[in-house]
Amino acid sequence: VTESVDVLIVGSGPVGCAFARVLSETRPELRVLMVEAGPRVTEPPGVHMKNIRDDRERLVAQVRSQGPGFSAEAVEATAARTRQVPDGRFARPGTFYVDPEAAAEQRPNTLPVAALSSNVGGMGLHWTCACPAPAGDELVSYVDGAEWQAGLADAQRVLSVTPDAFPVTIEGRAVLDALGAEFDGELPEGRRVQAMPLACRVKPDGTRHWAGADVILGELLTSPAPAFELRAETLCCAVLVEGGQVTGARLRDLSAEATYTVAANAVFAACDGLRTAQLLFASGVRPRALGRYLNDHIQLIGPAAIDTRHIARAAAREALPARREHDLDPLVGVFWIPYSDGHPVHGQVMHLDMSPVTIGPRAEALAGRIVDVAYFIPKEPRPGDRVRFSPTELDVYGMPKMQISHALSERDHAGIATAAALQARAIAALGSAVPGYPSRVLPAGSSLHYQGAVRMGQTDDGTSVCDVYGRVWGVRGLAVGGNGVIPTATGSNPTLTSVAHAVRAARRLAAQLP
Ligand SMILES: Cc1cc2nc3c(=O)[nH]c(=O)nc-3n(C[C@H](O)[C@H](O)[C@H](O)COP(=O)(O)OP(=O)(O)OC[C@H]3O[C@@H](n4cnc5c(N)ncnc54)[C@H](O)[C@@H]3O)c2cc1C
């Protein structure tokens, strides 16, 4: 053992960073080491890609996030496909496929386009920053309501979530009015059509700073606390457990190919929706539910051209700025048709500049009036939908190779039909569909919201991996976080929820550690 810390955090995405922030705010004297397999891709570390003004600099940072094997060719290939519809040939910039062959073949009964990011800040440097609060059936019934609300408020604080990231533009007003007239009458109070809350700070000059690890870690980065260290290019190969108690972890310095051991009183694994389960497997921690109940939002997209009459009416109603895109700080918008029990899908309507998926050059000819009307549909959590880990074969990092089984149930197909009907109404209310660009369900794995693989539960009955504070059943000192802990079928983008669970876990650990 070469060193000893109080808490080891594995993974530097939004979940690991939020855990570190709240733990350090609560117990600043604790020695906290955060390890991250990927490299630092920005300076200062953890800056969201949308804050990088230089196209080439951003592109290089994206490609360095795409796993091992950075090369000039990879930069050129990524340049050629910026804003590509995830159709199997290429992962989105900043991400890499779990199984490139499954993606190329569009293999059925798996998540063919499941993708990950490996960099300081994780996917949280590449995300759209949509932070809708979950509601109704999405919530975990056995988490105390007041404690959940406090966790959610904490999560919104550390992610700097605001509904006012963009001023409402003329086109934005047209979208809000048209969708509100169509849906508000059937949506509950507080869950009506509105601007999407986004993890974003509006700077004094009115431009935006999108939340990456820099924002979430906050002062931990700016005034380096001697008690906190973020170590990049450091893979956690295994958590070490003796007699049911965590003792530390085996780490590998990927730049020097050296392996060493760190002693720790507690480990928080926040390695994303798939690799947290992978780390547990590699550590010999293999509860029955590990990797099971895996579910990814089913994603339905469909562009709409806004009727010019809506735009004219909005312009006549009040003095609003016009939308501005294709510049360094586009003035666009993201709009939200919230999930509720009577409307159990998540609607997200985005101007093209904000959408992580593009719809192609013909539609862009109608620029100014096109929005993507996207729906995330809950996927029924079932034990047979799962990620398995090979005891012999290894992935690009030398960790147990993953193999995913995932199929749609009858309930899932019904959900798609519900969303398609709502989407058709939304498109008609906004104006019209875009000829040549029909509505379509994206290949499975596209939403990048892999939930359930380390799900929480009320008791250790074999259907969960951890308790409501992420504490892994039967292993003292080991907790998990990330989208994998979400046990319910959800429609809302999961990061806010996962961060809320992580800050609850951090507060619980802070209260427990000596
Ligand atoms: C294009 C795009 C758009 C998105 N839009 C949204 C959105 O609008 N709203 C939303 O809620 N979500 C969105 N997401 C998803 C969101 O980014 C993730 O939910 C979020 O980043 C998950 O946070 P995390 O910390 O759990 O994992 P990650 O951000 O994935 O970070 C995990 C980190 O752990 C590291 N790691 C893994 N294994 C190990 C190991 N063994 N040792 C050391 N390090 C390890 C990885 O390298 C990675 O950097 C989007 C994602 C993308 C790519």
Coordinates of C-alpha atoms and ligand atoms in Angstrom, one line a residue:
V1 CA 0.0 0.0 0.0
T2 CA 1.5 3.3 -1.1
E3 CA -1.0 5.7 0.3
S4 CA -4.2 6.0 2.4
V5 CA -7.3 8.1 2.0
D6 CA -10.6 8.4 3.8
V7 CA -12.7 8.2 0.7
L8 CA -11.9 7.0 -2.8
I9 CA -14.3 8.2 -5.6
V10 CA -14.1 6.3 -8.9
G11 CA -15.2 8.3 -11.9
S12 CA -15.3 12.1 -12.4
G13 CA -18.6 12.5 -14.2
P14 CA -21.4 14.6 -12.7
V15 CA -22.2 12.0 -10.2
G16 CA -18.7 11.5 -8.8
C17 CA -18.1 15.2 -8.8
A18 CA -21.4 16.0 -7.0
F19 CA -20.5 13.4 -4.4
A20 CA -17.1 14.9 -3.9
R21 CA -18.5 18.4 -3.6
V22 CA -21.1 17.7 -1.0
L23 CA -18.8 15.3 1.0
S24 CA -16.1 18.0 1.1
E25 CA -18.6 20.8 2.0
T26 CA -19.9 18.7 4.9
R27 CA -16.5 17.2 6.0
P28 CA -13.7 19.4 4.6
E29 CA -11.1 17.6 6.6
L30 CA -11.7 14.2 4.9
R31 CA -8.9 13.1 2.5
V32 CA -10.7 12.4 -0.8
L33 CA -9.1 10.9 -3.9
M34 CA -11.0 10.9 -7.1
V35 CA -9.6 8.7 -9.9
E36 CA -10.6 8.9 -13.5
A37 CA -9.6 6.4 -16.2
G38 CA -9.8 9.0 -19.0
P39 CA -7.5 12.0 -19.6
R40 CA -7.9 15.7 -18.8
V41 CA -9.2 17.0 -22.1
T42 CA -9.5 20.7 -21.2
E43 CA -7.4 23.2 -19.2
P44 CA -8.7 24.1 -16.6
P45 CA -10.1 20.5 -16.2
G46 CA -13.7 19.6 -16.7
V47 CA -14.9 22.3 -19.0
H48 CA -18.1 21.5 -21.0
M49 CA -17.4 21.2 -24.7
K50 CA -20.0 23.9 -25.5
N51 CA -17.9 26.4 -23.6
I52 CA -14.9 25.8 -26.0
R53 CA -15.0 28.5 -28.6
D54 CA -12.4 27.1 -30.9
D55 CA -13.7 24.4 -33.2
R56 CA -10.5 22.5 -33.5
E57 CA -9.7 22.6 -29.8
R58 CA -13.2 21.3 -29.1
L59 CA -12.9 18.5 -31.6
V60 CA -9.6 17.3 -30.2
A61 CA -11.0 17.3 -26.7
Q62 CA -14.0 15.3 -27.9
V63 CA -11.8 12.7 -29.6
R64 CA -9.6 12.4 -26.5
S65 CA -12.8 11.5 -24.6
Q66 CA -13.5 8.6 -27.0
G67 CA -11.5 6.0 -25.1
P68 CA -7.9 4.8 -25.6
G69 CA -6.3 5.1 -29.0
F70 CA -6.3 8.9 -29.7
S71 CA -5.0 9.5 -33.2
A72 CA -5.0 12.2 -36.0
E73 CA -7.2 9.8 -38.1
A74 CA -9.8 9.6 -35.3
V75 CA -9.9 13.4 -35.2
E76 CA -10.5 13.6 -39.0
A77 CA -13.2 10.9 -38.8
T78 CA -15.0 12.7 -36.0
A79 CA -14.7 16.0 -37.8
A80 CA -16.6 14.4 -40.8
R81 CA -19.5 13.3 -38.7
T82 CA -20.1 16.1 -36.2
R83 CA -23.8 16.2 -35.5
Q84 CA -24.5 12.8 -37.0
V85 CA -27.7 10.9 -36.4
P86 CA -26.7 7.9 -34.3
D87 CA -27.3 5.3 -37.0
G88 CA -24.7 2.7 -36.0
R89 CA -21.8 3.9 -38.1
F90 CA -20.4 6.4 -35.7
A91 CA -20.8 7.2 -32.0
R92 CA -21.6 10.8 -31.2
P93 CA -18.6 13.1 -30.7
G94 CA -17.1 12.6 -27.3
T95 CA -18.4 9.0 -27.0
F96 CA -17.3 5.6 -28.1
Y97 CA -19.2 2.4 -28.6
V98 CA -19.2 -0.4 -26.0
D99 CA -19.3 -2.9 -28.9
P100 CA -18.4 -1.4 -32.3
E101 CA -19.4 -4.6 -34.1
A102 CA -22.9 -4.7 -32.6
A103 CA -23.3 -1.0 -33.7
A104 CA -22.1 -1.6 -37.2
E105 CA -24.4 -4.6 -37.6
Q106 CA -27.3 -2.9 -35.8
R107 CA -27.5 -6.2 -33.9
P108 CA -30.9 -7.0 -32.4
N109 CA -31.6 -7.9 -28.8
T110 CA -28.9 -5.7 -27.4
L111 CA -28.2 -2.0 -27.1
P112 CA -26.2 -1.8 -30.4
V113 CA -25.3 1.9 -30.1
A114 CA -24.6 1.9 -26.3
A115 CA -21.7 4.4 -25.9
L116 CA -19.5 5.8 -23.1
S117 CA -17.1 8.7 -22.5
S118 CA -13.8 8.5 -20.8
N119 CA -12.4 11.8 -19.7
V120 CA -12.2 14.1 -16.7
G121 CA -15.8 15.1 -16.4
G122 CA -17.2 12.0 -18.1
M123 CA -20.3 12.4 -20.3
G124 CA -20.9 15.5 -18.3
L125 CA -18.6 17.4 -20.7
H126 CA -20.7 16.3 -23.7
W127 CA -24.3 16.4 -22.4
T128 CA -27.2 18.6 -23.4
C129 CA -27.6 19.7 -19.8
A130 CA -31.4 19.1 -19.7
C131 CA -32.3 18.7 -16.0
P132 CA -36.1 18.0 -15.7
A133 CA -37.2 17.0 -12.2
P134 CA -38.9 13.6 -12.1
A135 CA -42.4 13.1 -10.9
G136 CA -45.1 10.5 -10.2
D137 CA -44.2 6.9 -10.9
E138 CA -40.7 7.9 -11.8
L139 CA -40.0 8.6 -8.1
V140 CA -38.8 5.9 -5.7
S141 CA -41.7 5.4 -3.3
Y142 CA -39.5 4.2 -0.4
V143 CA -37.2 7.3 -0.4
D144 CA -38.5 9.7 2.2
G145 CA -40.2 12.6 0.4
A146 CA -38.7 15.5 2.3
E147 CA -35.2 14.0 2.1
W148 CA -35.7 13.5 -1.7
Q149 CA -36.8 17.1 -2.1
A150 CA -33.7 18.3 -0.2
G151 CA -31.5 16.1 -2.4
L152 CA -33.1 17.4 -5.5
A153 CA -32.5 21.0 -4.4
D154 CA -28.9 20.2 -3.6
A155 CA -28.5 18.6 -7.0
Q156 CA -29.9 21.7 -8.8
R157 CA -27.5 23.8 -6.8
V158 CA -24.4 21.9 -7.6
L159 CA -25.4 21.5 -11.3
S160 CA -26.4 25.2 -11.4
V161 CA -29.8 24.4 -12.9
T162 CA -31.9 27.2 -14.2
P163 CA -35.0 27.5 -16.4
D164 CA -33.7 30.9 -17.7
A165 CA -30.6 29.8 -19.5
F166 CA -32.0 31.4 -22.7
P167 CA -34.2 34.4 -22.9
V168 CA -37.4 33.5 -24.6
T169 CA -37.1 34.4 -28.3
I170 CA -39.9 35.1 -30.7
E171 CA -39.6 31.5 -32.0
G172 CA -39.4 30.2 -28.5
R173 CA -42.6 32.0 -27.5
A174 CA -44.3 30.5 -30.6
V175 CA -43.3 27.0 -29.5
L176 CA -44.4 27.5 -25.9
D177 CA -47.8 29.0 -27.0
A178 CA -48.5 26.3 -29.5
L179 CA -47.6 23.4 -27.3
G180 CA -49.2 25.0 -24.2
A181 CA -52.5 25.4 -26.1
E182 CA -52.4 21.8 -27.2
F183 CA -51.4 20.1 -23.9
D184 CA -51.7 22.3 -20.8
G185 CA -55.3 21.5 -20.3
E186 CA -54.5 17.9 -19.6
L187 CA -51.2 18.4 -17.6
P188 CA -51.1 18.9 -13.8
E189 CA -50.1 22.1 -12.1
G190 CA -46.4 22.7 -12.2
R191 CA -46.0 20.1 -15.0
R192 CA -47.2 22.1 -17.9
V193 CA -45.3 23.0 -21.1
Q194 CA -42.4 25.2 -20.1
A195 CA -38.7 26.0 -20.8
M196 CA -36.5 23.1 -19.9
P197 CA -34.4 23.6 -16.8
L198 CA -30.7 23.4 -18.0
A199 CA -27.5 23.0 -16.1
C200 CA -26.0 26.3 -17.2
R201 CA -24.9 29.6 -15.7
V202 CA -25.8 32.8 -17.4
K203 CA -22.7 35.1 -17.3
P204 CA -22.9 38.8 -16.6
D205 CA -22.5 39.5 -20.3
G206 CA -25.6 37.4 -21.0
T207 CA -23.7 34.4 -22.6
R208 CA -23.8 30.9 -21.2
H209 CA -21.4 28.7 -19.3
W210 CA -22.6 25.1 -19.5
A211 CA -22.0 22.9 -16.4
G212 CA -19.2 20.4 -16.6
A213 CA -17.0 19.0 -13.8
D214 CA -15.6 22.5 -13.3
V215 CA -18.9 23.9 -12.2
I216 CA -19.9 20.9 -10.1
L217 CA -16.5 20.6 -8.3
G218 CA -16.5 24.4 -7.8
E219 CA -14.1 25.5 -5.2
L220 CA -12.5 22.0 -5.0
L221 CA -10.9 22.9 -8.2
T222 CA -10.4 26.7 -8.0
S223 CA -8.8 26.8 -4.5
P224 CA -7.2 23.4 -4.4
A225 CA -8.1 21.8 -1.0
P226 CA -5.1 19.8 0.2
A227 CA -7.6 17.2 1.2
F228 CA -8.9 16.6 -2.3
E229 CA -7.1 15.3 -5.4
L230 CA -8.4 14.4 -8.9
R231 CA -6.1 11.9 -10.6
A232 CA -6.7 11.4 -14.3
E233 CA -5.6 8.5 -16.5
T234 CA -6.0 6.3 -13.4
L235 CA -8.1 3.1 -13.8
C236 CA -9.7 1.5 -10.7
C237 CA -9.1 -2.2 -11.6
A238 CA -10.8 -3.5 -8.4
V239 CA -12.2 -2.5 -5.1
L240 CA -10.5 -4.5 -2.3
V241 CA -12.8 -6.1 0.2
E242 CA -11.8 -8.1 3.3
G243 CA -14.3 -9.8 5.6
G244 CA -17.2 -7.8 4.1
Q245 CA -15.4 -4.5 4.6
V246 CA -13.8 -2.2 1.9
T247 CA -10.1 -1.8 2.6
G248 CA -9.1 0.1 -0.5
A249 CA -8.6 -0.3 -4.3
R250 CA -6.2 -1.5 -6.9
L251 CA -5.4 1.4 -9.3
R252 CA -3.5 1.5 -12.6
D253 CA -1.7 4.5 -13.8
L254 CA -2.5 4.2 -17.5
S255 CA 0.2 6.7 -18.6
A256 CA 3.0 4.7 -16.8
E257 CA 1.3 1.3 -16.9
A258 CA 2.0 0.9 -13.2
T259 CA -0.4 -0.7 -10.8
Y260 CA -0.6 0.2 -7.1
T261 CA -2.9 -0.1 -4.1
V262 CA -4.6 2.7 -2.1
A263 CA -6.1 2.1 1.3
A264 CA -9.5 3.7 1.8
N265 CA -12.2 3.6 4.5
A266 CA -14.9 4.0 1.9
V267 CA -15.2 3.8 -1.9
F268 CA -17.9 5.5 -4.0
A269 CA -18.1 4.0 -7.5
A270 CA -19.6 6.4 -10.1
C271 CA -18.2 4.9 -13.3
D272 CA -21.4 5.4 -15.4
G273 CA -24.5 3.3 -16.1
L274 CA -22.5 0.2 -17.3
R275 CA -19.0 0.4 -15.8
T276 CA -20.1 0.7 -12.2
A277 CA -21.5 -2.8 -12.4
Q278 CA -18.3 -3.8 -14.3
L279 CA -16.1 -2.6 -11.4
L280 CA -18.2 -4.5 -8.9
F281 CA -17.9 -7.6 -11.0
A282 CA -14.1 -7.2 -11.4
S283 CA -14.0 -6.8 -7.6
G284 CA -15.7 -10.1 -7.0
V285 CA -18.8 -8.3 -5.6
R286 CA -21.5 -10.0 -7.6
P287 CA -25.0 -9.7 -6.1
R288 CA -27.7 -11.5 -8.0
A289 CA -29.2 -8.3 -9.4
L290 CA -25.8 -7.0 -10.7
G291 CA -26.1 -5.9 -14.3
R292 CA -29.8 -6.9 -14.5
Y293 CA -32.9 -4.6 -15.0
L294 CA -30.8 -2.7 -17.5
N295 CA -33.0 -0.1 -19.3
D296 CA -32.3 2.7 -21.7
H297 CA -34.9 5.3 -22.7
I298 CA -36.5 4.5 -26.0
Q299 CA -36.0 7.7 -28.0
L300 CA -38.4 8.9 -30.6
I301 CA -37.5 11.9 -32.7
G302 CA -39.3 13.8 -35.4
P303 CA -38.8 17.3 -36.7
A304 CA -41.5 19.9 -37.0
A305 CA -41.6 23.1 -39.0
I306 CA -43.1 25.9 -37.0
D307 CA -46.1 27.6 -38.8
T308 CA -45.1 31.1 -39.7
R309 CA -48.4 32.4 -38.3
H310 CA -47.4 31.2 -34.8
I311 CA -44.1 33.2 -35.2
A312 CA -45.9 36.3 -36.5
R313 CA -48.4 36.2 -33.6
A314 CA -45.6 35.8 -31.0
A315 CA -43.7 38.7 -32.6
A316 CA -46.8 40.9 -32.5
R317 CA -47.6 40.0 -28.8
E318 CA -44.5 41.4 -27.1
A319 CA -41.0 42.7 -27.8
L320 CA -38.8 39.6 -27.8
P321 CA -35.3 38.9 -29.3
A322 CA -35.2 36.9 -32.5
R323 CA -33.5 33.5 -32.4
R324 CA -29.9 33.4 -33.5
E325 CA -28.1 30.3 -34.4
H326 CA -24.8 29.2 -36.0
D327 CA -22.7 31.5 -33.9
L328 CA -20.6 31.0 -30.9
D329 CA -23.5 31.5 -28.4
P330 CA -26.6 30.6 -30.3
L331 CA -29.8 32.0 -28.9
V332 CA -32.1 29.1 -29.2
G333 CA -34.1 27.1 -26.7
V334 CA -35.1 23.8 -25.2
F335 CA -38.7 23.2 -24.2
W336 CA -40.3 20.6 -22.0
I337 CA -43.5 18.7 -22.0
P338 CA -43.1 17.2 -18.5
Y339 CA -43.7 13.6 -17.6
S340 CA -46.7 13.0 -15.3
D341 CA -48.7 9.9 -14.5
G342 CA -51.4 10.9 -17.0
H343 CA -48.7 11.7 -19.6
P344 CA -46.1 9.1 -18.9
V345 CA -43.4 10.1 -21.5
H346 CA -40.9 12.9 -21.5
G347 CA -41.2 15.5 -24.3
Q348 CA -38.2 17.6 -25.2
V349 CA -38.5 20.1 -28.0
M350 CA -35.3 21.6 -29.2
H351 CA -34.1 24.1 -31.8
L352 CA -31.6 22.2 -33.9
D353 CA -28.6 23.9 -32.4
M354 CA -29.4 22.4 -29.0
S355 CA -30.3 19.0 -30.2
P356 CA -27.6 16.3 -30.0
V357 CA -29.1 14.6 -33.0
T358 CA -29.3 16.4 -36.4
I359 CA -32.0 15.7 -39.0
G360 CA -30.0 16.4 -42.1
P361 CA -29.2 19.1 -44.7
R362 CA -32.6 19.2 -46.4
A363 CA -34.3 20.1 -43.2
E364 CA -31.7 22.7 -42.4
A365 CA -32.8 24.5 -45.5
L366 CA -35.8 25.5 -43.5
A367 CA -33.6 26.8 -40.8
G368 CA -35.2 29.1 -38.4
R369 CA -38.4 27.2 -38.1
I370 CA -37.4 23.6 -37.4
V371 CA -37.5 22.0 -34.0
D372 CA -36.8 18.4 -33.1
V373 CA -39.8 17.0 -31.2
A374 CA -38.2 14.2 -29.2
Y375 CA -39.8 11.9 -26.7
F376 CA -38.1 9.6 -24.1
I377 CA -40.2 6.6 -23.4
P378 CA -39.8 4.6 -20.2
K379 CA -38.4 1.1 -20.7
E380 CA -39.9 -1.6 -18.5
P381 CA -37.2 -2.8 -16.1
R382 CA -36.9 -6.6 -16.4
P383 CA -34.3 -8.9 -14.9
G384 CA -33.5 -10.5 -18.3
D385 CA -32.4 -7.2 -19.8
R386 CA -28.9 -7.1 -18.6
V387 CA -25.2 -6.6 -19.1
R388 CA -23.0 -9.6 -18.5
F389 CA -19.3 -9.6 -17.8
S390 CA -16.9 -12.0 -19.3
P391 CA -14.7 -13.9 -16.7
T392 CA -12.0 -14.3 -19.4
E393 CA -12.3 -11.7 -22.2
L394 CA -11.2 -8.1 -21.5
D395 CA -12.3 -4.7 -22.9
V396 CA -10.0 -1.9 -24.2
Y397 CA -9.2 -1.0 -20.6
G398 CA -8.4 -4.5 -19.5
M399 CA -11.7 -4.8 -17.6
P400 CA -14.2 -7.6 -17.9
K401 CA -15.7 -7.4 -21.4
M402 CA -19.4 -6.5 -21.5
Q403 CA -22.2 -8.1 -23.4
I404 CA -25.7 -6.6 -23.3
S405 CA -29.1 -8.4 -23.8
H406 CA -32.0 -6.0 -24.1
A407 CA -35.4 -6.3 -25.8
L408 CA -38.7 -4.4 -25.8
S409 CA -41.7 -5.8 -24.0
E410 CA -45.4 -5.3 -24.8
R411 CA -45.5 -2.5 -22.4
D412 CA -42.6 -0.8 -24.1
H413 CA -44.4 -1.1 -27.5
A414 CA -47.5 0.4 -25.9
G415 CA -45.3 3.3 -24.6
I416 CA -43.9 3.9 -28.1
A417 CA -47.5 4.1 -29.5
T418 CA -48.5 6.6 -26.8
A419 CA -45.5 8.8 -27.5
A420 CA -46.0 8.6 -31.3
A421 CA -49.6 9.8 -30.8
L422 CA -48.4 12.7 -28.6
Q423 CA -45.6 13.5 -31.0
A424 CA -48.1 13.7 -33.9
R425 CA -50.2 16.1 -31.9
A426 CA -47.2 18.2 -31.0
I427 CA -46.0 18.4 -34.6
A428 CA -49.5 19.4 -35.8
A429 CA -49.8 22.0 -33.1
L430 CA -46.5 23.5 -34.0
G431 CA -47.1 23.5 -37.7
S432 CA -46.2 20.5 -39.9
A433 CA -43.8 17.6 -40.3
V434 CA -40.8 18.1 -42.5
P435 CA -41.1 16.3 -45.8
G436 CA -38.6 13.5 -46.1
Y437 CA -37.9 13.3 -42.3
P438 CA -40.5 11.1 -40.8
S439 CA -40.7 10.4 -37.1
R440 CA -38.5 7.5 -36.0
V441 CA -37.3 5.5 -33.1
L442 CA -33.6 5.7 -32.8
P443 CA -31.5 2.5 -32.4
A444 CA -31.5 1.1 -28.9
G445 CA -28.9 2.6 -26.7
S446 CA -29.1 6.1 -28.4
S447 CA -30.4 7.9 -25.4
L448 CA -27.2 7.2 -23.4
H449 CA -29.3 6.8 -20.2
Y450 CA -28.3 3.3 -19.0
Q451 CA -30.3 2.7 -15.8
G452 CA -30.9 -0.2 -13.5
A453 CA -27.6 -2.2 -13.6
V454 CA -26.8 -1.4 -9.9
R455 CA -30.3 -0.5 -8.9
M456 CA -31.4 0.4 -5.4
G457 CA -33.9 -1.4 -3.3
Q458 CA -35.7 -1.4 0.0
T459 CA -34.3 -4.7 1.2
D460 CA -31.7 -7.2 0.1
D461 CA -34.1 -9.5 -1.7
G462 CA -32.1 -10.3 -4.8
T463 CA -33.7 -7.6 -6.9
S464 CA -31.3 -4.8 -6.1
V465 CA -27.6 -4.2 -5.6
C466 CA -27.7 -1.3 -3.1
D467 CA -29.9 0.5 -0.5
V468 CA -31.4 3.9 -0.9
Y469 CA -28.0 5.5 -0.1
G470 CA -26.2 3.5 -2.7
R471 CA -24.6 1.3 -0.1
V472 CA -23.9 -2.1 -1.7
W473 CA -25.7 -4.9 0.2
G474 CA -23.2 -6.9 2.3
V475 CA -20.1 -4.8 1.7
R476 CA -19.5 -2.2 4.4
G477 CA -17.8 1.0 3.0
L478 CA -18.8 0.4 -0.6
A479 CA -21.4 2.7 -2.3
V480 CA -22.4 3.1 -5.9
G481 CA -23.9 6.0 -7.8
G482 CA -25.0 7.0 -11.3
N483 CA -28.0 6.2 -13.6
G484 CA -27.5 2.6 -12.7
V485 CA -29.0 3.1 -9.2
I486 CA -32.4 4.2 -10.6
P487 CA -34.8 1.4 -10.0
T488 CA -38.0 2.8 -11.5
A489 CA -39.1 3.1 -15.2
T490 CA -38.5 6.7 -16.0
G491 CA -38.9 9.1 -18.9
S492 CA -37.1 12.1 -17.7
N493 CA -33.4 12.6 -18.5
P494 CA -31.7 10.9 -15.5
T495 CA -28.6 13.0 -14.5
L496 CA -30.4 15.3 -12.1
T497 CA -32.0 12.3 -10.4
S498 CA -28.7 10.5 -10.2
V499 CA -26.9 13.5 -8.8
A500 CA -29.7 13.9 -6.2
H501 CA -29.2 10.3 -5.1
A502 CA -25.4 10.9 -5.0
V503 CA -25.6 13.9 -2.8
R504 CA -27.9 12.0 -0.4
A505 CA -25.4 9.2 -0.4
A506 CA -22.6 11.8 0.4
R507 CA -24.5 13.3 3.3
R508 CA -25.1 9.8 4.7
L509 CA -21.5 8.8 4.4
A510 CA -20.4 12.1 5.9
A511 CA -22.5 11.5 8.9
Q512 CA -21.2 7.9 9.3
L513 CA -17.4 8.3 8.9
P514 CA -15.4 8.8 12.1
Ligands
LIG1 C1 -24.5 13.9 -26.2 C2 -25.1 13.7 -24.8 C3 -26.2 14.3 -24.4 C4 -26.7 14.1 -23.1 N1 -27.8 14.9 -22.7 C5 -28.2 14.7 -21.4 C6 -29.2 15.6 -20.9 O1 -29.6 16.6 -21.5 N2 -29.7 15.3 -19.7 C7 -29.3 14.3 -18.9 O2 -29.8 14.1 -17.8 N3 -28.3 13.5 -19.4 C8 -27.8 13.7 -20.6 N4 -26.7 12.8 -21.0 C9 -26.3 11.8 -20.2 C10 -25.4 12.3 -19.0 O3 -24.2 12.9 -19.6 C11 -25.1 11.2 -18.1 O4 -26.3 10.8 -17.5 C12 -24.1 11.6 -17.0 O5 -22.9 12.1 -17.5 C13 -23.9 10.4 -16.0 O6 -22.9 10.8 -15.0 P1 -22.0 9.8 -14.3 O7 -21.1 10.6 -13.5 O8 -22.8 8.8 -13.7 O9 -21.2 9.1 -15.5 P2 -20.2 9.6 -16.6 O10 -20.5 11.1 -16.9 O11 -20.3 8.7 -17.7 O12 -18.8 9.5 -16.0 C14 -18.2 8.3 -15.6 C15 -16.7 8.4 -15.6 O13 -16.2 7.2 -14.9 C16 -15.0 6.8 -15.6 N5 -14.7 5.4 -15.3 C17 -15.4 4.3 -15.7 N6 -14.9 3.2 -15.2 C18 -13.8 3.6 -14.5 C19 -12.8 2.9 -13.7 N7 -12.9 1.5 -13.5 N8 -11.8 3.6 -13.1 C20 -11.8 4.9 -13.2 N9 -12.7 5.6 -13.9 C21 -13.7 5.0 -14.5 C22 -15.3 7.1 -17.0 O14 -14.1 7.2 -17.8 C23 -16.1 8.4 -17.0 O15 -15.3 9.5 -17.3 C24 -26.2 13.1 -22.3 C25 -25.0 12.4 -22.7 C26 -24.4 12.7 -24.0 C27 -23.2 12.0 -24.4

